[in-house]
mmCIF file of C-alpha atoms in Angstrom:
data_model
loop_
_atom_site.group_PDB
_atom_site.id
_atom_site.type_symbol
_atom_site.label_atom_id
_atom_site.label_comp_id
_atom_site.label_asym_id
_atom_site.label_seq_id
_atom_site.Cartn_x
_atom_site.Cartn_y
_atom_site.Cartn_z
ATOM 1 C CA UNK K 187 11.059 -96.175 -27.219
ATOM 2 C CA UNK K 188 14.161 -96.500 -29.395
ATOM 3 C CA UNK K 189 16.046 -93.203 -29.226
ATOM 4 C CA UNK K 190 19.212 -92.135 -31.022
ATOM 5 C CA UNK K 191 21.071 -89.397 -29.223
ATOM 6 C CA UNK K 192 23.511 -87.666 -31.519
ATOM 7 C CA UNK K 193 26.219 -86.135 -29.389
ATOM 8 C CA UNK K 194 27.718 -87.409 -26.158
ATOM 9 C CA UNK K 195 28.401 -84.088 -24.532
ATOM 10 C CA UNK K 196 26.713 -82.882 -21.404
ATOM 11 C CA UNK K 197 23.194 -82.662 -22.781
ATOM 12 C CA UNK K 198 23.324 -85.927 -24.706
ATOM 13 C CA UNK K 199 24.797 -87.742 -21.714
ATOM 14 C CA UNK K 200 22.343 -86.340 -19.216
ATOM 15 C CA UNK K 201 19.306 -87.219 -21.294
ATOM 16 C CA UNK K 202 20.657 -90.580 -22.403
ATOM 17 C CA UNK K 203 21.375 -91.804 -18.902
ATOM 18 C CA UNK K 204 17.963 -90.712 -17.682
ATOM 19 C CA UNK K 205 16.041 -92.235 -20.572
ATOM 20 C CA UNK K 206 18.007 -95.478 -20.617
ATOM 21 C CA UNK K 207 17.535 -95.874 -16.892
ATOM 22 C CA UNK K 208 13.843 -95.259 -17.423
ATOM 23 C CA UNK K 209 13.700 -98.223 -19.805
ATOM 24 C CA UNK K 210 14.078 -96.600 -23.208
ATOM 25 C CA UNK K 211 16.531 -98.061 -25.716
ATOM 26 C CA UNK K 212 19.256 -95.473 -26.231
ATOM 27 C CA UNK K 213 21.817 -95.453 -29.012
ATOM 28 C CA UNK K 214 24.451 -92.793 -28.671
ATOM 29 C CA UNK K 215 25.872 -91.414 -31.878
ATOM 30 C CA UNK K 216 29.452 -90.431 -31.135
ATOM 31 C CA UNK K 217 32.336 -89.099 -33.178
ATOM 32 C CA UNK K 218 34.514 -91.748 -31.535
ATOM 33 C CA UNK K 219 32.177 -94.528 -30.371
ATOM 34 C CA UNK K 220 35.113 -96.679 -29.240
ATOM 35 C CA UNK K 221 36.668 -94.040 -27.031
ATOM 36 C CA UNK K 222 37.081 -94.546 -23.308
ATOM 37 C CA UNK K 223 34.759 -91.640 -22.632
ATOM 38 C CA UNK K 224 31.898 -93.086 -24.664
ATOM 39 C CA UNK K 225 32.476 -96.559 -23.240
ATOM 40 C CA UNK K 226 32.085 -95.125 -19.736
ATOM 41 C CA UNK K 227 28.936 -93.292 -20.738
ATOM 42 C CA UNK K 228 27.378 -96.471 -22.108
ATOM 43 C CA UNK K 229 28.323 -98.339 -18.959
ATOM 44 C CA UNK K 230 26.821 -95.633 -16.799
ATOM 45 C CA UNK K 231 23.659 -95.753 -18.899
ATOM 46 C CA UNK K 232 23.143 -99.462 -18.211
ATOM 47 C CA UNK K 233 21.948 -102.378 -20.321
ATOM 48 C CA UNK K 234 19.567 -100.309 -22.466
ATOM 49 C CA UNK K 235 22.330 -98.216 -24.030
ATOM 50 C CA UNK K 236 24.785 -98.731 -26.855
ATOM 51 C CA UNK K 237 26.992 -96.456 -28.922
ATOM 52 C CA UNK K 238 27.848 -96.261 -32.578
ATOM 53 C CA UNK K 239 28.776 -93.623 -35.120
ATOM 54 C CA UNK K 240 26.677 -90.523 -35.491
ATOM 55 C CA UNK K 241 25.468 -91.500 -38.940
ATOM 56 C CA UNK K 242 24.630 -95.089 -37.973
ATOM 57 C CA UNK K 243 22.817 -94.016 -34.838
ATOM 58 C CA UNK K 244 20.830 -91.431 -36.749
ATOM 59 C CA UNK K 245 20.007 -93.843 -39.546
ATOM 60 C CA UNK K 246 18.829 -96.589 -37.226
ATOM 61 C CA UNK K 247 16.272 -94.762 -35.147
ATOM 62 C CA UNK K 248 12.908 -93.075 -35.697
ATOM 63 C CA UNK K 249 13.574 -90.731 -32.797
ATOM 64 C CA UNK K 250 16.722 -88.699 -33.206
ATOM 65 C CA UNK K 251 17.889 -86.256 -30.570
ATOM 66 C CA UNK K 252 20.191 -83.553 -31.877
ATOM 67 C CA UNK K 253 22.614 -82.733 -29.061
ATOM 68 C CA UNK K 254 25.445 -81.600 -31.285
ATOM 69 C CA UNK K 255 27.018 -78.203 -31.959
ATOM 70 C CA UNK K 256 25.086 -75.986 -34.344
ATOM 71 C CA UNK K 257 28.031 -75.661 -36.736
ATOM 72 C CA UNK K 258 28.030 -79.380 -37.591
ATOM 73 C CA UNK K 259 24.288 -79.862 -37.651
ATOM 74 C CA UNK K 260 23.672 -79.685 -41.373
ATOM 75 C CA UNK K 261 26.559 -82.037 -42.087
ATOM 76 C CA UNK K 262 25.238 -84.541 -39.540
ATOM 77 C CA UNK K 263 21.714 -84.372 -40.947
ATOM 78 C CA UNK K 264 23.059 -84.970 -44.423
ATOM 79 C CA UNK K 265 25.005 -87.992 -43.171
ATOM 80 C CA UNK K 266 22.165 -89.936 -41.599
ATOM 81 C CA UNK K 267 20.168 -90.707 -44.728
ATOM 82 C CA UNK K 268 16.416 -90.392 -45.277
ATOM 83 C CA UNK K 269 14.601 -88.551 -42.536
ATOM 84 C CA UNK K 270 11.116 -89.360 -43.737
ATOM 85 C CA UNK K 271 8.772 -89.218 -40.772
ATOM 86 C CA UNK K 272 11.491 -89.251 -38.146
ATOM 87 C CA UNK K 273 11.112 -87.286 -34.976
ATOM 88 C CA UNK K 274 14.031 -84.915 -34.636
ATOM 89 C CA UNK K 275 14.315 -83.480 -31.170
ATOM 90 C CA UNK K 276 16.368 -80.330 -31.499
ATOM 91 C CA UNK K 277 18.195 -79.318 -28.312
ATOM 92 C CA UNK K 278 20.544 -77.009 -30.133
ATOM 93 C CA UNK K 279 21.188 -73.380 -29.375
ATOM 94 C CA UNK K 280 22.946 -71.583 -32.213
ATOM 95 C CA UNK K 281 25.094 -69.604 -29.831
ATOM 96 C CA UNK K 282 27.970 -67.429 -30.860
ATOM 97 C CA UNK K 283 31.363 -68.599 -29.649
ATOM 98 C CA UNK K 284 31.623 -65.793 -27.135
ATOM 99 C CA UNK K 285 28.098 -66.371 -25.788
ATOM 100 C CA UNK K 286 27.237 -62.841 -26.867
ATOM 101 C CA UNK K 287 24.113 -63.849 -28.727
ATOM 102 C CA UNK K 288 22.557 -66.145 -31.252
ATOM 103 C CA UNK K 289 23.966 -66.835 -34.684
ATOM 104 C CA UNK K 290 20.501 -66.459 -36.149
ATOM 105 C CA UNK K 291 18.183 -63.502 -35.915
ATOM 106 C CA UNK K 292 14.596 -63.608 -34.840
ATOM 107 C CA UNK K 293 13.476 -64.043 -38.418
ATOM 108 C CA UNK K 294 14.319 -67.702 -38.089
ATOM 109 C CA UNK K 295 15.696 -70.225 -35.638
ATOM 110 C CA UNK K 296 17.882 -73.275 -35.595
ATOM 111 C CA UNK K 297 14.758 -75.414 -35.395
ATOM 112 C CA UNK K 298 13.202 -73.828 -38.473
ATOM 113 C CA UNK K 299 16.418 -74.124 -40.434
ATOM 114 C CA UNK K 300 16.597 -77.766 -39.446
ATOM 115 C CA UNK K 301 13.005 -78.279 -40.555
ATOM 116 C CA UNK K 302 13.847 -76.687 -43.904
ATOM 117 C CA UNK K 303 16.866 -78.925 -44.305
ATOM 118 C CA UNK K 304 14.912 -82.007 -43.260
ATOM 119 C CA UNK K 305 11.476 -81.370 -44.759
ATOM 120 C CA UNK K 306 10.352 -84.960 -44.356
ATOM 121 C CA UNK K 307 11.118 -85.084 -40.661
ATOM 122 C CA UNK K 308 8.993 -83.968 -37.749
ATOM 123 C CA UNK K 309 11.023 -81.436 -35.852
ATOM 124 C CA UNK K 310 10.349 -80.550 -32.235
ATOM 125 C CA UNK K 311 12.376 -77.955 -30.379
ATOM 126 C CA UNK K 312 12.996 -79.181 -26.869
ATOM 127 C CA UNK K 313 15.459 -79.542 -24.008
ATOM 128 C CA UNK K 314 17.286 -76.386 -25.042
ATOM 129 C CA UNK K 315 16.264 -74.193 -22.123
ATOM 130 C CA UNK K 316 17.354 -76.394 -19.252
ATOM 131 C CA UNK K 317 20.889 -77.102 -18.092
ATOM 132 C CA UNK K 318 22.264 -80.579 -18.058
ATOM 133 C CA UNK K 319 22.298 -80.281 -14.272
ATOM 134 C CA UNK K 320 18.543 -79.838 -14.400
ATOM 135 C CA UNK K 321 18.217 -82.800 -16.703
ATOM 136 C CA UNK K 322 20.107 -84.876 -14.161
ATOM 137 C CA UNK K 323 18.056 -83.602 -11.264
ATOM 138 C CA UNK K 324 15.074 -81.574 -12.425
ATOM 139 C CA UNK K 325 13.289 -81.272 -9.108
ATOM 140 C CA UNK K 326 14.023 -78.169 -7.077
ATOM 141 C CA UNK K 327 12.620 -78.342 -3.558
ATOM 142 C CA UNK K 328 9.773 -80.460 -4.816
ATOM 143 C CA UNK K 329 9.181 -78.184 -7.815
ATOM 144 C CA UNK K 330 9.846 -79.601 -11.252
ATOM 145 C CA UNK K 331 11.767 -77.606 -13.813
ATOM 146 C CA UNK K 332 9.634 -76.699 -16.805
ATOM 147 C CA UNK K 333 10.679 -77.939 -20.219
ATOM 148 C CA UNK K 334 9.336 -75.851 -23.053
ATOM 149 C CA UNK K 335 8.860 -77.544 -26.398
ATOM 150 C CA UNK K 336 7.353 -76.570 -29.715
ATOM 151 C CA UNK K 337 6.694 -78.109 -33.092
ATOM 152 C CA UNK K 338 4.229 -78.448 -35.921
ATOM 153 C CA UNK K 339 3.316 -82.128 -35.575
ATOM 154 C CA UNK K 340 1.028 -82.985 -32.678
ATOM 155 C CA UNK K 341 1.946 -86.654 -32.559
ATOM 156 C CA UNK K 342 5.632 -85.816 -32.465
ATOM 157 C CA UNK K 343 4.975 -83.311 -29.710
ATOM 158 C CA UNK K 344 3.070 -85.921 -27.711
ATOM 159 C CA UNK K 345 6.130 -88.128 -27.879
ATOM 160 C CA UNK K 346 8.370 -85.357 -26.641
ATOM 161 C CA UNK K 347 5.914 -84.641 -23.867
ATOM 162 C CA UNK K 348 6.145 -88.258 -22.765
ATOM 163 C CA UNK K 349 9.926 -88.182 -22.934
ATOM 164 C CA UNK K 350 9.909 -85.065 -20.812
ATOM 165 C CA UNK K 351 7.735 -86.642 -18.174
ATOM 166 C CA UNK K 352 10.075 -89.593 -18.228
ATOM 167 C CA UNK K 353 12.877 -87.381 -16.954
ATOM 168 C CA UNK K 354 10.671 -85.816 -14.285
ATOM 169 C CA UNK K 355 10.450 -82.421 -15.929
ATOM 170 C CA UNK K 356 7.222 -80.549 -16.473
ATOM 171 C CA UNK K 357 6.409 -80.308 -20.174
ATOM 172 C CA UNK K 358 5.124 -76.923 -21.354
ATOM 173 C CA UNK K 359 3.698 -76.871 -24.878
ATOM 174 C CA UNK K 360 5.010 -73.675 -26.448
ATOM 175 C CA UNK K 361 3.122 -73.999 -29.723
ATOM 176 C CA UNK K 362 4.391 -74.180 -33.272
ATOM 177 C CA UNK K 363 7.952 -74.625 -34.400
ATOM 178 C CA UNK K 364 8.215 -70.937 -35.209
ATOM 179 C CA UNK K 365 8.206 -70.317 -31.477
ATOM 180 C CA UNK K 366 11.630 -71.940 -31.329
ATOM 181 C CA UNK K 367 12.777 -68.372 -31.852
ATOM 182 C CA UNK K 368 11.568 -67.603 -28.353
ATOM 183 C CA UNK K 369 12.920 -70.806 -26.866
ATOM 184 C CA UNK K 370 16.323 -70.093 -28.363
ATOM 185 C CA UNK K 371 16.186 -66.592 -26.909
ATOM 186 C CA UNK K 372 15.091 -68.038 -23.590
ATOM 187 C CA UNK K 373 18.172 -70.214 -23.669
ATOM 188 C CA UNK K 374 20.271 -67.092 -24.178
ATOM 189 C CA UNK K 375 18.715 -65.590 -21.075
ATOM 190 C CA UNK K 376 19.422 -68.782 -19.169
ATOM 191 C CA UNK K 377 22.986 -68.828 -20.380
ATOM 192 C CA UNK K 378 23.443 -65.233 -19.377
ATOM 193 C CA UNK K 379 22.134 -65.899 -15.884
ATOM 194 C CA UNK K 380 24.128 -69.092 -15.459
ATOM 195 C CA UNK K 381 27.433 -67.840 -16.812
ATOM 196 C CA UNK K 382 27.462 -64.107 -16.243
ATOM 197 C CA UNK K 383 24.817 -63.705 -13.570
ATOM 198 C CA UNK K 384 26.264 -66.028 -10.984
ATOM 199 C CA UNK K 385 23.354 -68.472 -10.966
ATOM 200 C CA UNK K 386 25.361 -71.435 -12.238
ATOM 201 C CA UNK K 387 23.709 -74.460 -13.780
ATOM 202 C CA UNK K 388 21.749 -75.576 -10.737
ATOM 203 C CA UNK K 389 18.751 -73.475 -11.618
ATOM 204 C CA UNK K 390 15.852 -73.631 -14.016
ATOM 205 C CA UNK K 391 12.803 -71.841 -15.300
ATOM 206 C CA UNK K 392 9.545 -73.026 -13.898
ATOM 207 C CA UNK K 393 6.036 -71.988 -14.817
ATOM 208 C CA UNK K 394 4.011 -71.343 -11.711
ATOM 209 C CA UNK K 395 0.256 -70.984 -11.886
ATOM 210 C CA UNK K 396 -2.904 -70.742 -9.888
ATOM 211 C CA UNK W 151 10.079 -42.806 -3.965
ATOM 212 C CA UNK W 152 8.287 -40.474 -6.360
ATOM 213 C CA UNK W 153 7.224 -42.492 -9.384
ATOM 214 C CA UNK W 154 5.489 -41.386 -12.568
ATOM 215 C CA UNK W 155 3.599 -44.165 -14.282
ATOM 216 C CA UNK W 156 2.852 -43.301 -17.866
ATOM 217 C CA UNK W 157 -0.157 -45.298 -18.940
ATOM 218 C CA UNK W 158 -3.162 -46.347 -16.905
ATOM 219 C CA UNK W 159 -3.844 -49.652 -18.588
ATOM 220 C CA UNK W 160 -3.524 -52.995 -16.885
ATOM 221 C CA UNK W 161 0.199 -52.874 -16.237
ATOM 222 C CA UNK W 162 0.296 -49.247 -15.140
ATOM 223 C CA UNK W 163 -2.693 -49.750 -12.853
ATOM 224 C CA UNK W 164 -1.410 -52.944 -11.294
ATOM 225 C CA UNK W 165 1.997 -51.504 -10.495
ATOM 226 C CA UNK W 166 0.644 -48.124 -9.411
ATOM 227 C CA UNK W 167 -1.802 -49.550 -6.913
ATOM 228 C CA UNK W 168 0.841 -51.826 -5.442
ATOM 229 C CA UNK W 169 3.512 -49.151 -5.159
ATOM 230 C CA UNK W 170 1.167 -46.467 -3.837
ATOM 231 C CA UNK W 171 -0.178 -48.877 -1.248
ATOM 232 C CA UNK W 172 3.398 -49.666 -0.292
ATOM 233 C CA UNK W 173 4.027 -45.992 0.459
ATOM 234 C CA UNK W 174 5.546 -44.683 -2.740
ATOM 235 C CA UNK W 175 4.241 -41.452 -4.274
ATOM 236 C CA UNK W 176 2.641 -42.361 -7.571
ATOM 237 C CA UNK W 177 1.666 -39.956 -10.312
ATOM 238 C CA UNK W 178 -0.263 -41.525 -13.152
ATOM 239 C CA UNK W 179 0.227 -39.998 -16.550
ATOM 240 C CA UNK W 180 -3.038 -40.475 -18.416
ATOM 241 C CA UNK W 181 -4.375 -39.429 -21.787
ATOM 242 C CA UNK W 182 -7.544 -38.290 -20.021
ATOM 243 C CA UNK W 183 -6.589 -37.631 -16.395
ATOM 244 C CA UNK W 184 -10.085 -36.318 -15.592
ATOM 245 C CA UNK W 185 -11.906 -39.383 -16.849
ATOM 246 C CA UNK W 186 -14.051 -41.513 -14.575
ATOM 247 C CA UNK W 187 -11.740 -44.456 -15.144
ATOM 248 C CA UNK W 188 -8.635 -42.611 -14.018
ATOM 249 C CA UNK W 189 -10.456 -41.066 -11.074
ATOM 250 C CA UNK W 190 -11.389 -44.560 -9.897
ATOM 251 C CA UNK W 191 -7.846 -45.758 -10.316
ATOM 252 C CA UNK W 192 -6.511 -42.899 -8.207
ATOM 253 C CA UNK W 193 -9.110 -43.585 -5.568
ATOM 254 C CA UNK W 194 -8.242 -47.263 -5.526
ATOM 255 C CA UNK W 195 -4.559 -46.356 -5.218
ATOM 256 C CA UNK W 196 -5.159 -44.357 -2.026
ATOM 257 C CA UNK W 197 -3.732 -41.105 -0.690
ATOM 258 C CA UNK W 198 -0.304 -41.540 -2.251
ATOM 259 C CA UNK W 199 -1.577 -41.370 -5.823
ATOM 260 C CA UNK W 200 -2.543 -38.577 -8.175
ATOM 261 C CA UNK W 201 -3.094 -38.304 -11.906
ATOM 262 C CA UNK W 202 -2.165 -35.731 -14.499
ATOM 263 C CA UNK W 203 -1.306 -35.631 -18.173
ATOM 264 C CA UNK W 204 1.302 -37.944 -19.552
ATOM 265 C CA UNK W 205 3.716 -35.119 -20.306
ATOM 266 C CA UNK W 206 3.281 -33.460 -16.894
ATOM 267 C CA UNK W 207 3.688 -36.737 -15.054
ATOM 268 C CA UNK W 208 6.781 -37.601 -17.041
ATOM 269 C CA UNK W 209 8.274 -34.156 -16.580
ATOM 270 C CA UNK W 210 7.698 -34.078 -12.828
ATOM 271 C CA UNK W 211 9.377 -37.285 -11.775
ATOM 272 C CA UNK W 212 12.877 -38.743 -11.726
ATOM 273 C CA UNK W 213 11.469 -42.256 -12.001
ATOM 274 C CA UNK W 214 9.312 -42.749 -15.047
ATOM 275 C CA UNK W 215 7.608 -46.047 -15.764
ATOM 276 C CA UNK W 216 6.725 -46.570 -19.413
ATOM 277 C CA UNK W 217 3.529 -48.596 -19.465
ATOM 278 C CA UNK W 218 2.284 -47.302 -22.795
ATOM 279 C CA UNK W 219 1.901 -48.886 -26.228
ATOM 280 C CA UNK W 220 5.078 -49.163 -28.244
ATOM 281 C CA UNK W 221 3.659 -47.165 -31.144
ATOM 282 C CA UNK W 222 3.309 -43.978 -29.058
ATOM 283 C CA UNK W 223 6.491 -44.334 -27.064
ATOM 284 C CA UNK W 224 8.736 -41.997 -29.010
ATOM 285 C CA UNK W 225 6.085 -39.312 -29.105
ATOM 286 C CA UNK W 226 5.572 -39.592 -25.344
ATOM 287 C CA UNK W 227 9.304 -39.421 -24.663
ATOM 288 C CA UNK W 228 9.582 -36.344 -26.813
ATOM 289 C CA UNK W 229 6.720 -34.741 -24.913
ATOM 290 C CA UNK W 230 8.096 -35.024 -21.410
ATOM 291 C CA UNK W 231 11.087 -32.734 -21.761
ATOM 292 C CA UNK W 232 14.664 -33.289 -20.588
ATOM 293 C CA UNK W 233 15.374 -36.814 -19.458
ATOM 294 C CA UNK W 234 18.789 -36.127 -18.034
ATOM 295 C CA UNK W 235 19.547 -38.723 -15.376
ATOM 296 C CA UNK W 236 15.985 -39.996 -15.102
ATOM 297 C CA UNK W 237 15.282 -43.609 -14.476
ATOM 298 C CA UNK W 238 13.060 -44.925 -17.247
ATOM 299 C CA UNK W 239 11.544 -48.258 -16.401
ATOM 300 C CA UNK W 240 10.521 -49.817 -19.693
ATOM 301 C CA UNK W 241 7.716 -52.361 -19.417
ATOM 302 C CA UNK W 242 6.947 -52.251 -23.102
ATOM 303 C CA UNK W 243 6.777 -55.155 -25.465
ATOM 304 C CA UNK W 244 6.863 -54.101 -29.112
ATOM 305 C CA UNK W 245 4.326 -56.698 -30.107
ATOM 306 C CA UNK W 246 2.718 -56.928 -33.479
ATOM 307 C CA UNK W 247 -1.004 -56.270 -33.506
ATOM 308 C CA UNK W 248 -1.817 -59.895 -34.143
ATOM 309 C CA UNK W 249 0.517 -61.118 -31.384
ATOM 310 C CA UNK W 250 2.447 -63.011 -34.023
ATOM 311 C CA UNK W 251 5.821 -61.659 -33.015
ATOM 312 C CA UNK W 252 7.861 -58.628 -32.136
ATOM 313 C CA UNK W 253 8.036 -55.509 -34.229
ATOM 314 C CA UNK W 254 11.795 -55.444 -33.765
ATOM 315 C CA UNK W 255 14.287 -58.132 -34.622
ATOM 316 C CA UNK W 256 16.900 -59.515 -32.306
ATOM 317 C CA UNK W 257 19.396 -56.970 -33.541
ATOM 318 C CA UNK W 258 17.804 -54.465 -31.219
ATOM 319 C CA UNK W 259 14.991 -54.123 -28.710
ATOM 320 C CA UNK W 260 12.460 -51.598 -27.570
ATOM 321 C CA UNK W 261 14.662 -50.843 -24.569
ATOM 322 C CA UNK W 262 17.722 -50.151 -26.688
ATOM 323 C CA UNK W 263 15.739 -47.953 -29.057
ATOM 324 C CA UNK W 264 14.412 -46.065 -26.068
ATOM 325 C CA UNK W 265 17.938 -45.650 -24.717
ATOM 326 C CA UNK W 266 19.019 -44.281 -28.082
ATOM 327 C CA UNK W 267 16.134 -41.855 -28.150
ATOM 328 C CA UNK W 268 16.747 -40.827 -24.535
ATOM 329 C CA UNK W 269 20.545 -40.895 -24.273
ATOM 330 C CA UNK W 270 20.610 -38.901 -21.057
ATOM 331 C CA UNK W 271 18.256 -41.226 -19.236
ATOM 332 C CA UNK W 272 19.020 -44.428 -17.388
ATOM 333 C CA UNK W 273 16.899 -47.099 -18.977
ATOM 334 C CA UNK W 274 16.036 -50.343 -17.224
ATOM 335 C CA UNK W 275 13.958 -53.032 -18.890
ATOM 336 C CA UNK W 276 11.585 -54.482 -16.361
ATOM 337 C CA UNK W 277 8.076 -55.705 -15.614
ATOM 338 C CA UNK W 278 7.585 -56.829 -19.191
ATOM 339 C CA UNK W 279 7.599 -60.575 -18.591
ATOM 340 C CA UNK W 280 4.900 -60.807 -15.947
ATOM 341 C CA UNK W 281 1.172 -60.413 -16.403
ATOM 342 C CA UNK W 282 -0.744 -57.737 -14.613
ATOM 343 C CA UNK W 283 -2.420 -60.563 -12.691
ATOM 344 C CA UNK W 284 1.005 -61.520 -11.371
ATOM 345 C CA UNK W 285 1.724 -57.936 -10.481
ATOM 346 C CA UNK W 286 -1.488 -57.864 -8.466
ATOM 347 C CA UNK W 287 -0.756 -61.181 -6.797
ATOM 348 C CA UNK W 288 2.773 -62.372 -7.508
ATOM 349 C CA UNK W 289 2.888 -65.230 -5.019
ATOM 350 C CA UNK W 290 1.947 -68.642 -6.364
ATOM 351 C CA UNK W 291 1.538 -71.224 -3.624
ATOM 352 C CA UNK W 292 4.167 -69.453 -1.587
ATOM 353 C CA UNK W 293 6.492 -69.097 -4.580
ATOM 354 C CA UNK W 294 7.192 -65.588 -5.834
ATOM 355 C CA UNK W 295 7.067 -64.830 -9.527
ATOM 356 C CA UNK W 296 10.460 -63.816 -10.871
ATOM 357 C CA UNK W 297 10.848 -60.389 -12.406
ATOM 358 C CA UNK W 298 13.709 -60.148 -14.847
ATOM 359 C CA UNK W 299 15.303 -56.762 -15.337
ATOM 360 C CA UNK W 300 18.291 -55.442 -17.205
ATOM 361 C CA UNK W 301 20.092 -52.171 -17.751
ATOM 362 C CA UNK W 302 23.448 -50.472 -17.997
ATOM 363 C CA UNK W 303 23.341 -48.337 -14.852
ATOM 364 C CA UNK W 304 23.846 -50.195 -11.588
ATOM 365 C CA UNK W 305 22.261 -47.543 -9.400
ATOM 366 C CA UNK W 306 19.197 -47.467 -11.603
ATOM 367 C CA UNK W 307 18.998 -51.237 -11.482
ATOM 368 C CA UNK W 308 19.248 -51.190 -7.699
ATOM 369 C CA UNK W 309 16.227 -48.923 -7.633
ATOM 370 C CA UNK W 310 14.264 -51.253 -9.868
ATOM 371 C CA UNK W 311 15.285 -54.166 -7.679
ATOM 372 C CA UNK W 312 13.874 -52.369 -4.662
ATOM 373 C CA UNK W 313 10.680 -51.549 -6.514
ATOM 374 C CA UNK W 314 10.341 -55.181 -7.478
ATOM 375 C CA UNK W 315 10.726 -56.340 -3.911
ATOM 376 C CA UNK W 316 8.137 -53.789 -2.956
ATOM 377 C CA UNK W 317 5.568 -55.643 -5.035
ATOM 378 C CA UNK W 318 6.591 -59.020 -3.617
ATOM 379 C CA UNK W 319 8.209 -60.291 -6.793
ATOM 380 C CA UNK W 320 11.625 -61.857 -6.933
ATOM 381 C CA UNK W 321 14.063 -59.627 -8.825
ATOM 382 C CA UNK W 322 16.385 -61.412 -11.232
ATOM 383 C CA UNK W 323 19.230 -59.307 -12.616
ATOM 384 C CA UNK W 324 19.446 -60.172 -16.295
ATOM 385 C CA UNK W 325 22.498 -58.067 -17.084
ATOM 386 C CA UNK W 326 22.974 -55.234 -19.511
ATOM 387 C CA UNK W 327 20.289 -53.433 -21.479
ATOM 388 C CA UNK W 328 21.153 -55.384 -24.568
ATOM 389 C CA UNK W 329 19.601 -58.405 -22.896
ATOM 390 C CA UNK W 330 16.241 -56.694 -23.245
ATOM 391 C CA UNK W 331 16.196 -58.587 -26.521
ATOM 392 C CA UNK W 332 15.809 -61.779 -24.536
ATOM 393 C CA UNK W 333 13.327 -60.316 -22.100
ATOM 394 C CA UNK W 334 11.187 -59.104 -24.977
ATOM 395 C CA UNK W 335 11.345 -62.565 -26.511
ATOM 396 C CA UNK W 336 10.508 -64.072 -23.142
ATOM 397 C CA UNK W 337 7.443 -61.892 -23.083
ATOM 398 C CA UNK W 338 6.465 -63.275 -26.471
ATOM 399 C CA UNK W 339 6.723 -66.772 -25.064
ATOM 400 C CA UNK W 340 4.616 -65.736 -22.104
ATOM 401 C CA UNK W 341 2.044 -64.153 -24.370
ATOM 402 C CA UNK W 342 1.920 -67.245 -26.484
ATOM 403 C CA UNK W 343 1.329 -69.466 -23.472
ATOM 404 C CA UNK W 344 -1.229 -67.141 -21.923
ATOM 405 C CA UNK W 345 -3.231 -66.401 -25.054
ATOM 406 C CA UNK W 346 -2.766 -69.385 -27.321
ATOM 407 C CA UNK W 347 -1.605 -72.052 -24.903
ATOM 408 C CA UNK W 348 -4.504 -71.936 -22.494
ATOM 409 C CA UNK W 349 -2.471 -70.821 -19.499
ATOM 410 C CA UNK W 350 -4.222 -67.468 -19.060
ATOM 411 C CA UNK W 351 -2.703 -64.647 -17.087
ATOM 412 C CA UNK W 352 -2.589 -66.369 -13.716
ATOM 413 C CA UNK W 353 0.825 -67.824 -14.310
ATOM 414 C CA UNK W 354 4.399 -66.632 -14.234
ATOM 415 C CA UNK W 355 7.993 -67.595 -14.822
ATOM 416 C CA UNK W 356 9.964 -68.387 -11.719
ATOM 417 C CA UNK W 357 13.636 -69.181 -11.391
ATOM 418 C CA UNK W 358 14.105 -72.190 -9.161
ATOM 419 C CA UNK W 359 17.529 -73.088 -7.807
ATOM 420 C CA UNK W 360 19.409 -75.232 -5.395
#
């Protein structure tokens, strides 16, 4: 698949390297695509990866991964042109600067706001409840980290499911996009545990079942 | 420990049987303590369990487990007299009747409302993100279900931790009571997966780590 990853921070890098190594075509959208940092990321990602500007990357791909800060999200969406039918994979957590909570209440979510801003796109909330460390190495003692995702378009969700399996995580269908409210709250719990609870980033949620 | 469990539904029953069997003294607080159903529950719980009215059970114990519906919670708290220093273990999820969401926004939580109503009590949010099936049998292929708990009193939390270990679940300290907002959202995610996602109740969240 041809995937644009907007953002070359920890999440964008972790997913990009994994997907590119798996054989997907990855285009990083970076604020400074010619920087040393981005050049190294592309090199590390191998022959399937390139980098360009955020707007060019977003415009050129039918699958767009949002791995950017919440406060620039609307501006980035506006910059990448028509979104008709694109799959937007939203990894964003609208977290307050002090990690004390979410910018949005439970009456909405980043994913729903994004869907309202990009009504022609297919938005799937995903990859927001796992650390980049888990994206890099999602298997814990033989147990895969679960990756919860939700959205309103089944075909788009099937794609995300495949992309999840491609990074060795266990996809868990969490229903409609409205449930992003719970996934964004789940991320807050994760963040609390990782940062304030002493767990660090080398941990993950996993659904166990009989 | 002497534990009052208010509510003899699935959660109250599951915890009561496990704790009583483990050697704790359990008093069920039931709407109809003389009913056949409650009599059977007490019998199943063994010699360490008794049943009485909700108000008597709540009044007689320093550890009070709230396993009642959200819509009667304030009334029940008001009925059990002084709460000074009691440990209230809040297993409640303030879920809308149609399971479509939480009655409360993310600006508060059932646990925080309870703490405001019972300012002299020590409130710990706990046992609200696991199914009763997981309470009955919390070990999945050798992996313990995680039980997230949060509160503002460390001694009270230590007690809840012990009670969690006593039912073979893995306690995960989720911080201050304010984080009940996330635990209540996590419960919504669980409920979604169990009811609408086809997972059923024989599943649980587990924190995996390296």
